Every structure is written in C-alpha cells, then in structure tokens.
C-alpha cells in the first residue's frame, strides 16, 4: 500500500458541528476511493499566505492515508465539490523526502 498526504483547507467560520460533518464526508470519500485513513492532524484555524475566496484564514485538516493504486484524482475530485472546502492537495508520501541530506 502506498501512503499519501491529504491536506485540506476549509472555511474558517464553520461551527464545530459543521466541521464534524465535513470530516465525516471526507472519511466517506476516502473510503469510497478504496483508501484508509492512518492519521488525522486537525490543525485548526491558521492564517493563509494569500487570500482564498476573500478569506485570510483557513481551517486546516491534514490526513495520512494508505491506498492501492492512484486514488488522488478520485478523492480530490469529490472533495472539491464541497462548498466549505477551499483547497485540496493529495501528495504521494516519499521516504527520501524525510531523510536529511549531508
């Protein structure tokens, strides 16, 4: 199984119930693409480097998922359709990026 990083930026003005609803939808989308969630890092509201849809902040969710094949397009396409999702990034995790070069 390949490991991927799924990073999302949500609308910063969502309530706790709305954020939970978005998390459940994301989990269902990941499972629907044949992947499983290994870890979730709920960072919360952070300032953005530039405005996205006239917002200077965003609610960050960073998932580590494991999947066979190439699930990037299926997962990203379904998540981009959500109204509260501002950005979606799916990147294949590569071990050589984590090693320090001399």
PDB file of N, CA and C in Angstrom:
ATOM      1  N   UNK A   1       0.833  -1.187   0.000  1.00  0.00           N
ATOM      2  CA  UNK A   1       0.000   0.000   0.000  1.00  0.00           C
ATOM      3  C   UNK A   1       0.872   1.243   0.000  1.00  0.00           C
ATOM      4  N   UNK A   2       0.481   2.203  -0.784  1.00  0.00           N
ATOM      5  CA  UNK A   2       1.177   3.478  -0.846  1.00  0.00           C
ATOM      6  C   UNK A   2       0.589   4.431   0.189  1.00  0.00           C
ATOM      7  N   UNK A   3       1.431   5.320   0.678  1.00  0.00           N
ATOM      8  CA  UNK A   3       0.986   6.300   1.662  1.00  0.00           C
ATOM      9  C   UNK A   3       0.897   7.670   0.992  1.00  0.00           C
ATOM     10  N   UNK A   4      -0.179   8.394   1.309  1.00  0.00           N
ATOM     11  CA  UNK A   4      -0.430   9.711   0.728  1.00  0.00           C
ATOM     12  C   UNK A   4      -0.729  10.704   1.833  1.00  0.00           C
ATOM     13  N   UNK A   5      -0.417  11.963   1.570  1.00  0.00           N
ATOM     14  CA  UNK A   5      -0.817  13.064   2.444  1.00  0.00           C
ATOM     15  C   UNK A   5      -1.982  13.771   1.776  1.00  0.00           C
ATOM     16  N   UNK A   6      -3.080  13.907   2.504  1.00  0.00           N
ATOM     17  CA  UNK A   6      -4.267  14.621   2.031  1.00  0.00           C
ATOM     18  C   UNK A   6      -4.423  15.858   2.895  1.00  0.00           C
ATOM     19  N   UNK A   7      -4.204  17.026   2.303  1.00  0.00           N
ATOM     20  CA  UNK A   7      -4.286  18.292   3.028  1.00  0.00           C
ATOM     21  C   UNK A   7      -5.477  19.086   2.522  1.00  0.00           C
ATOM     22  N   UNK A   8      -6.284  19.573   3.455  1.00  0.00           N
ATOM     23  CA  UNK A   8      -7.466  20.349   3.101  1.00  0.00           C
ATOM     24  C   UNK A   8      -7.490  21.652   3.876  1.00  0.00           C
ATOM     25  N   UNK A   9      -8.024  22.677   3.222  1.00  0.00           N
ATOM     26  CA  UNK A   9      -8.298  23.947   3.883  1.00  0.00           C
ATOM     27  C   UNK A   9      -9.794  24.180   3.765  1.00  0.00           C
ATOM     28  N   UNK A  10     -10.443  24.339   4.924  1.00  0.00           N
ATOM     29  CA  UNK A  10     -11.885  24.562   4.974  1.00  0.00           C
ATOM     30  C   UNK A  10     -12.177  26.025   5.300  1.00  0.00           C
ATOM     31  N   UNK A  11     -13.436  26.381   5.154  1.00  0.00           N
ATOM     32  CA  UNK A  11     -13.922  27.701   5.514  1.00  0.00           C
ATOM     33  C   UNK A  11     -13.629  27.940   7.005  1.00  0.00           C
ATOM     34  N   UNK A  12     -13.000  29.051   7.379  1.00  0.00           N
ATOM     35  CA  UNK A  12     -12.630  29.260   8.775  1.00  0.00           C
ATOM     36  C   UNK A  12     -13.797  29.599   9.700  1.00  0.00           C
ATOM     37  N   UNK A  13     -14.938  29.951   9.155  1.00  0.00           N
ATOM     38  CA  UNK A  13     -16.054  30.365  10.003  1.00  0.00           C
ATOM     39  C   UNK A  13     -17.056  29.233  10.250  1.00  0.00           C
ATOM     40  N   UNK A  14     -16.649  27.987  10.086  1.00  0.00           N
ATOM     41  CA  UNK A  14     -17.554  26.863  10.329  1.00  0.00           C
ATOM     42  C   UNK A  14     -17.710  26.607  11.821  1.00  0.00           C
ATOM     43  N   UNK A  15     -18.895  26.151  12.202  1.00  0.00           N
ATOM     44  CA  UNK A  15     -19.121  25.768  13.597  1.00  0.00           C
ATOM     45  C   UNK A  15     -18.541  24.368  13.826  1.00  0.00           C
ATOM     46  N   UNK A  16     -18.500  23.961  15.080  1.00  0.00           N
ATOM     47  CA  UNK A  16     -17.962  22.640  15.419  1.00  0.00           C
ATOM     48  C   UNK A  16     -18.775  21.525  14.772  1.00  0.00           C
ATOM     49  N   UNK A  17     -20.093  21.681  14.702  1.00  0.00           N
ATOM     50  CA  UNK A  17     -20.945  20.654  14.079  1.00  0.00           C
ATOM     51  C   UNK A  17     -20.685  20.572  12.576  1.00  0.00           C
ATOM     52  N   UNK A  18     -20.501  21.720  11.945  1.00  0.00           N
ATOM     53  CA  UNK A  18     -20.228  21.731  10.509  1.00  0.00           C
ATOM     54  C   UNK A  18     -18.862  21.114  10.198  1.00  0.00           C
ATOM     55  N   UNK A  19     -17.881  21.376  11.047  1.00  0.00           N
ATOM     56  CA  UNK A  19     -16.561  20.780  10.855  1.00  0.00           C
ATOM     57  C   UNK A  19     -16.643  19.272  11.004  1.00  0.00           C
ATOM     58  N   UNK A  20     -17.396  18.793  11.985  1.00  0.00           N
ATOM     59  CA  UNK A  20     -17.565  17.355  12.166  1.00  0.00           C
ATOM     60  C   UNK A  20     -18.256  16.734  10.951  1.00  0.00           C
ATOM     61  N   UNK A  21     -19.244  17.416  10.391  1.00  0.00           N
ATOM     62  CA  UNK A  21     -19.929  16.930   9.187  1.00  0.00           C
ATOM     63  C   UNK A  21     -18.958  16.841   8.016  1.00  0.00           C
ATOM     64  N   UNK A  22     -18.097  17.846   7.869  1.00  0.00           N
ATOM     65  CA  UNK A  22     -17.110  17.832   6.785  1.00  0.00           C
ATOM     66  C   UNK A  22     -16.111  16.688   6.981  1.00  0.00           C
ATOM     67  N   UNK A  23     -15.677  16.453   8.224  1.00  0.00           N
ATOM     68  CA  UNK A  23     -14.753  15.348   8.498  1.00  0.00           C
ATOM     69  C   UNK A  23     -15.383  14.007   8.136  1.00  0.00           C
ATOM     70  N   UNK A  24     -16.664  13.818   8.473  1.00  0.00           N
ATOM     71  CA  UNK A  24     -17.348  12.574   8.136  1.00  0.00           C
ATOM     72  C   UNK A  24     -17.451  12.402   6.624  1.00  0.00           C
ATOM     73  N   UNK A  25     -17.740  13.484   5.903  1.00  0.00           N
ATOM     74  CA  UNK A  25     -17.816  13.407   4.445  1.00  0.00           C
ATOM     75  C   UNK A  25     -16.451  13.050   3.846  1.00  0.00           C
ATOM     76  N   UNK A  26     -15.390  13.651   4.395  1.00  0.00           N
ATOM     77  CA  UNK A  26     -14.036  13.367   3.915  1.00  0.00           C
ATOM     78  C   UNK A  26     -13.689  11.905   4.155  1.00  0.00           C
ATOM     79  N   UNK A  27     -14.006  11.389   5.340  1.00  0.00           N
ATOM     80  CA  UNK A  27     -13.727   9.985   5.646  1.00  0.00           C
ATOM     81  C   UNK A  27     -14.482   9.060   4.699  1.00  0.00           C
ATOM     82  N   UNK A  28     -15.738   9.380   4.401  1.00  0.00           N
ATOM     83  CA  UNK A  28     -16.514   8.560   3.468  1.00  0.00           C
ATOM     84  C   UNK A  28     -15.944   8.637   2.051  1.00  0.00           C
ATOM     85  N   UNK A  29     -15.479   9.804   1.640  1.00  0.00           N
ATOM     86  CA  UNK A  29     -14.888   9.958   0.308  1.00  0.00           C
ATOM     87  C   UNK A  29     -13.595   9.158   0.191  1.00  0.00           C
ATOM     88  N   UNK A  30     -12.793   9.163   1.257  1.00  0.00           N
ATOM     89  CA  UNK A  30     -11.537   8.405   1.248  1.00  0.00           C
ATOM     90  C   UNK A  30     -11.831   6.911   1.194  1.00  0.00           C
ATOM     91  N   UNK A  31     -12.765   6.459   2.007  1.00  0.00           N
ATOM     92  CA  UNK A  31     -13.126   5.025   1.989  1.00  0.00           C
ATOM     93  C   UNK A  31     -13.758   4.632   0.655  1.00  0.00           C
ATOM     94  N   UNK A  32     -14.535   5.530   0.065  1.00  0.00           N
ATOM     95  CA  UNK A  32     -15.159   5.262  -1.224  1.00  0.00           C
ATOM     96  C   UNK A  32     -14.145   5.111  -2.346  1.00  0.00           C
ATOM     97  N   UNK A  33     -12.973   5.725  -2.193  1.00  0.00           N
ATOM     98  CA  UNK A  33     -11.915   5.607  -3.187  1.00  0.00           C
ATOM     99  C   UNK A  33     -11.031   4.387  -2.934  1.00  0.00           C
ATOM    100  N   UNK A  34     -11.391   3.588  -1.930  1.00  0.00           N
ATOM    101  CA  UNK A  34     -10.631   2.377  -1.635  1.00  0.00           C
ATOM    102  C   UNK A  34      -9.410   2.608  -0.775  1.00  0.00           C
ATOM    103  N   UNK A  35      -9.386   3.681  -0.024  1.00  0.00           N
ATOM    104  CA  UNK A  35      -8.250   4.001   0.842  1.00  0.00           C
ATOM    105  C   UNK A  35      -8.674   3.946   2.299  1.00  0.00           C
ATOM    106  N   UNK A  36      -7.703   3.975   3.175  1.00  0.00           N
ATOM    107  CA  UNK A  36      -7.990   4.007   4.611  1.00  0.00           C
ATOM    108  C   UNK A  36      -7.193   5.132   5.256  1.00  0.00           C
ATOM    109  N   UNK A  37      -7.763   5.716   6.294  1.00  0.00           N
ATOM    110  CA  UNK A  37      -7.127   6.833   6.989  1.00  0.00           C
ATOM    111  C   UNK A  37      -6.214   6.280   8.073  1.00  0.00           C
ATOM    112  N   UNK A  38      -4.942   6.656   8.014  1.00  0.00           N
ATOM    113  CA  UNK A  38      -3.977   6.217   9.013  1.00  0.00           C
ATOM    114  C   UNK A  38      -3.871   7.222  10.159  1.00  0.00           C
ATOM    115  N   UNK A  39      -3.976   8.518   9.826  1.00  0.00           N
ATOM    116  CA  UNK A  39      -3.789   9.546  10.849  1.00  0.00           C
ATOM    117  C   UNK A  39      -4.485  10.834  10.422  1.00  0.00           C
ATOM    118  N   UNK A  40      -4.983  11.577  11.390  1.00  0.00           N
ATOM    119  CA  UNK A  40      -5.580  12.889  11.152  1.00  0.00           C
ATOM    120  C   UNK A  40      -4.908  13.896  12.069  1.00  0.00           C
ATOM    121  N   UNK A  41      -4.439  14.979  11.470  1.00  0.00           N
ATOM    122  CA  UNK A  41      -3.873  16.087  12.234  1.00  0.00           C
ATOM    123  C   UNK A  41      -4.795  17.282  12.035  1.00  0.00           C
ATOM    124  N   UNK A  42      -5.600  17.582  13.041  1.00  0.00           N
ATOM    125  CA  UNK A  42      -6.557  18.687  12.993  1.00  0.00           C
ATOM    126  C   UNK A  42      -5.845  19.933  13.514  1.00  0.00           C
ATOM    127  N   UNK A  43      -5.328  20.752  12.614  1.00  0.00           N
ATOM    128  CA  UNK A  43      -4.521  21.904  12.986  1.00  0.00           C
ATOM    129  C   UNK A  43      -5.381  23.064  13.464  1.00  0.00           C
ATOM    130  N   UNK A  44      -6.540  23.241  12.856  1.00  0.00           N
ATOM    131  CA  UNK A  44      -7.430  24.328  13.243  1.00  0.00           C
ATOM    132  C   UNK A  44      -7.243  25.547  12.358  1.00  0.00           C
ATOM    133  N   UNK A  45      -7.689  26.706  12.829  1.00  0.00           N
ATOM    134  CA  UNK A  45      -7.604  27.936  12.044  1.00  0.00           C
ATOM    135  C   UNK A  45      -6.175  28.458  12.028  1.00  0.00           C
ATOM    136  N   UNK A  46      -5.710  28.773  10.813  1.00  0.00           N
ATOM    137  CA  UNK A  46      -4.386  29.358  10.616  1.00  0.00           C
ATOM    138  C   UNK A  46      -4.487  30.456   9.568  1.00  0.00           C
ATOM    139  N   UNK A  47      -3.593  31.391   9.640  1.00  0.00           N
ATOM    140  CA  UNK A  47      -3.529  32.474   8.650  1.00  0.00           C
ATOM    141  C   UNK A  47      -2.951  31.920   7.352  1.00  0.00           C
ATOM    142  N   UNK A  48      -3.548  32.342   6.233  1.00  0.00           N
ATOM    143  CA  UNK A  48      -3.084  31.924   4.914  1.00  0.00           C
ATOM    144  C   UNK A  48      -2.030  32.890   4.383  1.00  0.00           C
ATOM    145  N   UNK A  49      -1.198  32.422   3.479  1.00  0.00           N
ATOM    146  CA  UNK A  49      -0.184  33.275   2.869  1.00  0.00           C
ATOM    147  C   UNK A  49      -0.823  34.297   1.934  1.00  0.00           C
ATOM    148  N   UNK A  50      -1.955  33.927   1.345  1.00  0.00           N
ATOM    149  CA  UNK A  50      -2.682  34.833   0.459  1.00  0.00           C
ATOM    150  C   UNK A  50      -4.169  34.546   0.602  1.00  0.00           C
ATOM    151  N   UNK A  51      -4.987  35.478   0.198  1.00  0.00           N
ATOM    152  CA  UNK A  51      -6.434  35.336   0.352  1.00  0.00           C
ATOM    153  C   UNK A  51      -6.972  34.270  -0.589  1.00  0.00           C
ATOM    154  N   UNK A  52      -7.833  33.405  -0.053  1.00  0.00           N
ATOM    155  CA  UNK A  52      -8.519  32.387  -0.839  1.00  0.00           C
ATOM    156  C   UNK A  52     -10.006  32.655  -0.685  1.00  0.00           C
ATOM    157  N   UNK A  53     -10.670  32.978  -1.771  1.00  0.00           N
ATOM    158  CA  UNK A  53     -12.078  33.363  -1.773  1.00  0.00           C
ATOM    159  C   UNK A  53     -12.344  34.475  -0.752  1.00  0.00           C
ATOM    160  N   UNK A  54     -11.462  35.462  -0.767  1.00  0.00           N
ATOM    161  CA  UNK A  54     -11.535  36.660   0.079  1.00  0.00           C
ATOM    162  C   UNK A  54     -11.402  36.370   1.573  1.00  0.00           C
ATOM    163  N   UNK A  55     -10.880  35.217   1.929  1.00  0.00           N
ATOM    164  CA  UNK A  55     -10.637  34.847   3.326  1.00  0.00           C
ATOM    165  C   UNK A  55      -9.132  34.845   3.565  1.00  0.00           C
ATOM    166  N   UNK A  56      -8.700  35.403   4.678  1.00  0.00           N
ATOM    167  CA  UNK A  56      -7.273  35.423   5.029  1.00  0.00           C
ATOM    168  C   UNK A  56      -6.902  34.307   5.989  1.00  0.00           C
ATOM    169  N   UNK A  57      -7.887  33.520   6.438  1.00  0.00           N
ATOM    170  CA  UNK A  57      -7.631  32.381   7.314  1.00  0.00           C
ATOM    171  C   UNK A  57      -8.286  31.147   6.733  1.00  0.00           C
ATOM    172  N   UNK A  58      -7.872  29.982   7.232  1.00  0.00           N
ATOM    173  CA  UNK A  58      -8.474  28.732   6.809  1.00  0.00           C
ATOM    174  C   UNK A  58      -8.365  27.699   7.908  1.00  0.00           C
ATOM    175  N   UNK A  59      -9.267  26.726   7.888  1.00  0.00           N
ATOM    176  CA  UNK A  59      -9.257  25.641   8.863  1.00  0.00           C
ATOM    177  C   UNK A  59      -8.536  24.459   8.229  1.00  0.00           C
ATOM    178  N   UNK A  60      -7.401  24.073   8.786  1.00  0.00           N
ATOM    179  CA  UNK A  60      -6.543  23.053   8.189  1.00  0.00           C
ATOM    180  C   UNK A  60      -6.835  21.659   8.746  1.00  0.00           C
ATOM    181  N   UNK A  61      -6.935  20.692   7.836  1.00  0.00           N
ATOM    182  CA  UNK A  61      -7.017  19.274   8.172  1.00  0.00           C
ATOM    183  C   UNK A  61      -5.947  18.552   7.358  1.00  0.00           C
ATOM    184  N   UNK A  62      -5.117  17.763   8.029  1.00  0.00           N
ATOM    185  CA  UNK A  62      -4.055  17.038   7.341  1.00  0.00           C
ATOM    186  C   UNK A  62      -4.200  15.554   7.650  1.00  0.00           C
ATOM    187  N   UNK A  63      -4.520  14.787   6.623  1.00  0.00           N
ATOM    188  CA  UNK A  63      -4.719  13.348   6.751  1.00  0.00           C
ATOM    189  C   UNK A  63      -3.516  12.608   6.178  1.00  0.00           C
ATOM    190  N   UNK A  64      -3.216  11.459   6.771  1.00  0.00           N
ATOM    191  CA  UNK A  64      -2.294  10.499   6.177  1.00  0.00           C
ATOM    192  C   UNK A  64      -3.150   9.301   5.806  1.00  0.00           C
ATOM    193  N   UNK A  65      -3.156   8.948   4.522  1.00  0.00           N
ATOM    194  CA  UNK A  65      -3.995   7.847   4.064  1.00  0.00           C
ATOM    195  C   UNK A  65      -3.141   6.794   3.383  1.00  0.00           C
ATOM    196  N   UNK A  66      -3.651   5.568   3.370  1.00  0.00           N
ATOM    197  CA  UNK A  66      -2.989   4.451   2.697  1.00  0.00           C
ATOM    198  C   UNK A  66      -3.940   3.897   1.660  1.00  0.00           C
ATOM    199  N   UNK A  67      -3.397   3.687   0.449  1.00  0.00           N
ATOM    200  CA  UNK A  67      -4.251   3.237  -0.643  1.00  0.00           C
ATOM    201  C   UNK A  67      -3.442   2.449  -1.659  1.00  0.00           C
ATOM    202  N   UNK A  68      -4.142   1.598  -2.384  1.00  0.00           N
ATOM    203  CA  UNK A  68      -3.563   0.887  -3.515  1.00  0.00           C
ATOM    204  C   UNK A  68      -3.787   1.726  -4.762  1.00  0.00           C
ATOM    205  N   UNK A  69      -2.876   1.632  -5.703  1.00  0.00           N
ATOM    206  CA  UNK A  69      -3.087   2.313  -6.976  1.00  0.00           C
ATOM    207  C   UNK A  69      -2.890   3.812  -6.874  1.00  0.00           C
ATOM    208  N   UNK A  70      -3.776   4.551  -7.548  1.00  0.00           N
ATOM    209  CA  UNK A  70      -3.640   6.002  -7.669  1.00  0.00           C
ATOM    210  C   UNK A  70      -4.962   6.682  -7.309  1.00  0.00           C
ATOM    211  N   UNK A  71      -5.230   6.939  -6.021  1.00  0.00           N
ATOM    212  CA  UNK A  71      -6.528   7.495  -5.622  1.00  0.00           C
ATOM    213  C   UNK A  71      -6.611   9.013  -5.651  1.00  0.00           C
ATOM    214  N   UNK A  72      -5.531   9.703  -6.057  1.00  0.00           N
ATOM    215  CA  UNK A  72      -5.507  11.164  -5.944  1.00  0.00           C
ATOM    216  C   UNK A  72      -6.669  11.833  -6.660  1.00  0.00           C
ATOM    217  N   UNK A  73      -6.906  11.454  -7.898  1.00  0.00           N
ATOM    218  CA  UNK A  73      -7.925  12.142  -8.687  1.00  0.00           C
ATOM    219  C   UNK A  73      -9.328  11.873  -8.162  1.00  0.00           C
ATOM    220  N   UNK A  74      -9.594  10.644  -7.756  1.00  0.00           N
ATOM    221  CA  UNK A  74     -10.933  10.308  -7.262  1.00  0.00           C
ATOM    222  C   UNK A  74     -11.250  11.044  -5.963  1.00  0.00           C
ATOM    223  N   UNK A  75     -10.302  11.076  -5.054  1.00  0.00           N
ATOM    224  CA  UNK A  75     -10.521  11.732  -3.766  1.00  0.00           C
ATOM    225  C   UNK A  75     -10.626  13.246  -3.948  1.00  0.00           C
ATOM    226  N   UNK A  76      -9.681  13.833  -4.659  1.00  0.00           N
ATOM    227  CA  UNK A  76      -9.658  15.287  -4.834  1.00  0.00           C
ATOM    228  C   UNK A  76     -10.887  15.777  -5.598  1.00  0.00           C
ATOM    229  N   UNK A  77     -11.322  15.035  -6.607  1.00  0.00           N
ATOM    230  CA  UNK A  77     -12.478  15.467  -7.399  1.00  0.00           C
ATOM    231  C   UNK A  77     -13.748  15.518  -6.558  1.00  0.00           C
ATOM    232  N   UNK A  78     -13.951  14.512  -5.707  1.00  0.00           N
ATOM    233  CA  UNK A  78     -15.167  14.502  -4.891  1.00  0.00           C
ATOM    234  C   UNK A  78     -15.121  15.567  -3.794  1.00  0.00           C
ATOM    235  N   UNK A  79     -13.943  15.855  -3.255  1.00  0.00           N
ATOM    236  CA  UNK A  79     -13.838  16.839  -2.172  1.00  0.00           C
ATOM    237  C   UNK A  79     -13.925  18.277  -2.680  1.00  0.00           C
ATOM    238  N   UNK A  80     -13.491  18.517  -3.894  1.00  0.00           N
ATOM    239  CA  UNK A  80     -13.549  19.878  -4.441  1.00  0.00           C
ATOM    240  C   UNK A  80     -14.986  20.336  -4.693  1.00  0.00           C
ATOM    241  N   UNK A  81     -15.924  19.418  -4.731  1.00  0.00           N
ATOM    242  CA  UNK A  81     -17.324  19.770  -4.971  1.00  0.00           C
ATOM    243  C   UNK A  81     -18.012  20.346  -3.729  1.00  0.00           C
ATOM    244  N   UNK A  82     -17.403  20.182  -2.575  1.00  0.00           N
ATOM    245  CA  UNK A  82     -17.992  20.679  -1.337  1.00  0.00           C
ATOM    246  C   UNK A  82     -17.880  22.201  -1.259  1.00  0.00           C
ATOM    247  N   UNK A  83     -18.913  22.849  -0.732  1.00  0.00           N
ATOM    248  CA  UNK A  83     -18.934  24.302  -0.637  1.00  0.00           C
ATOM    249  C   UNK A  83     -17.929  24.851   0.377  1.00  0.00           C
ATOM    250  N   UNK A  84     -17.700  24.118   1.461  1.00  0.00           N
ATOM    251  CA  UNK A  84     -16.844  24.623   2.530  1.00  0.00           C
ATOM    252  C   UNK A  84     -15.369  24.286   2.336  1.00  0.00           C
ATOM    253  N   UNK A  85     -15.047  23.490   1.327  1.00  0.00           N
ATOM    254  CA  UNK A  85     -13.651  23.127   1.068  1.00  0.00           C
ATOM    255  C   UNK A  85     -13.028  24.193   0.174  1.00  0.00           C
ATOM    256  N   UNK A  86     -11.959  24.811   0.661  1.00  0.00           N
ATOM    257  CA  UNK A  86     -11.279  25.865  -0.094  1.00  0.00           C
ATOM    258  C   UNK A  86     -10.151  25.309  -0.958  1.00  0.00           C
ATOM    259  N   UNK A  87      -9.338  24.404  -0.426  1.00  0.00           N
ATOM    260  CA  UNK A  87      -8.225  23.820  -1.163  1.00  0.00           C
ATOM    261  C   UNK A  87      -8.078  22.340  -0.799  1.00  0.00           C
ATOM    262  N   UNK A  88      -7.653  21.542  -1.797  1.00  0.00           N
ATOM    263  CA  UNK A  88      -7.393  20.118  -1.609  1.00  0.00           C
ATOM    264  C   UNK A  88      -6.045  19.807  -2.245  1.00  0.00           C
ATOM    265  N   UNK A  89      -5.200  19.096  -1.519  1.00  0.00           N
ATOM    266  CA  UNK A  89      -3.914  18.680  -2.048  1.00  0.00           C
ATOM    267  C   UNK A  89      -3.672  17.229  -1.633  1.00  0.00           C
ATOM    268  N   UNK A  90      -3.442  16.365  -2.622  1.00  0.00           N
ATOM    269  CA  UNK A  90      -3.119  14.965  -2.361  1.00  0.00           C
ATOM    270  C   UNK A  90      -1.738  14.712  -2.940  1.00  0.00           C
ATOM    271  N   UNK A  91      -0.798  14.287  -2.074  1.00  0.00           N
ATOM    272  CA  UNK A  91       0.582  14.083  -2.478  1.00  0.00           C
ATOM    273  C   UNK A  91       1.031  12.703  -2.013  1.00  0.00           C
ATOM    274  N   UNK A  92       1.702  11.990  -2.918  1.00  0.00           N
ATOM    275  CA  UNK A  92       2.251  10.685  -2.542  1.00  0.00           C
ATOM    276  C   UNK A  92       3.429  10.907  -1.607  1.00  0.00           C
ATOM    277  N   UNK A  93       3.416  10.197  -0.492  1.00  0.00           N
ATOM    278  CA  UNK A  93       4.470  10.306   0.512  1.00  0.00           C
ATOM    279  C   UNK A  93       5.687   9.538   0.022  1.00  0.00           C
ATOM    280  N   UNK A  94       6.827  10.217   0.008  1.00  0.00           N
ATOM    281  CA  UNK A  94       8.050   9.580  -0.456  1.00  0.00           C
ATOM    282  C   UNK A  94       9.066   9.576   0.678  1.00  0.00           C
ATOM    283  N   UNK A  95       9.580   8.406   1.053  1.00  0.00           N
ATOM    284  CA  UNK A  95      10.502   8.331   2.201  1.00  0.00           C
ATOM    285  C   UNK A  95      11.781   9.141   2.018  1.00  0.00           C
ATOM    286  N   UNK A  96      12.255   9.288   0.773  1.00  0.00           N
ATOM    287  CA  UNK A  96      13.505  10.024   0.579  1.00  0.00           C
ATOM    288  C   UNK A  96      13.352  11.507   0.900  1.00  0.00           C
ATOM    289  N   UNK A  97      12.133  12.024   0.925  1.00  0.00           N
ATOM    290  CA  UNK A  97      11.940  13.415   1.288  1.00  0.00           C
ATOM    291  C   UNK A  97      12.136  13.649   2.782  1.00  0.00           C
ATOM    292  N   UNK A  98      12.012  12.603   3.566  1.00  0.00           N
ATOM    293  CA  UNK A  98      12.099  12.747   5.020  1.00  0.00           C
ATOM    294  C   UNK A  98      13.513  12.522   5.547  1.00  0.00           C
ATOM    295  N   UNK A  99      14.434  12.052   4.714  1.00  0.00           N
ATOM    296  CA  UNK A  99      15.803  11.842   5.171  1.00  0.00           C
ATOM    297  C   UNK A  99      16.597  13.123   4.988  1.00  0.00           C
ATOM    298  N   UNK A 100      17.461  13.368   5.926  1.00  0.00           N
ATOM    299  CA  UNK A 100      18.273  14.580   5.882  1.00  0.00           C
ATOM    300  C   UNK A 100      19.516  14.307   5.048  1.00  0.00           C
ATOM    301  N   UNK A 101      19.776  15.194   4.104  1.00  0.00           N
ATOM    302  CA  UNK A 101      20.952  15.030   3.248  1.00  0.00           C
ATOM    303  C   UNK A 101      22.122  15.780   3.855  1.00  0.00           C
ATOM    304  N   UNK A 102      23.305  15.182   3.725  1.00  0.00           N
ATOM    305  CA  UNK A 102      24.519  15.775   4.313  1.00  0.00           C
ATOM    306  C   UNK A 102      25.077  16.894   3.497  1.00  0.00           C
TER     307      UNK A 102
END
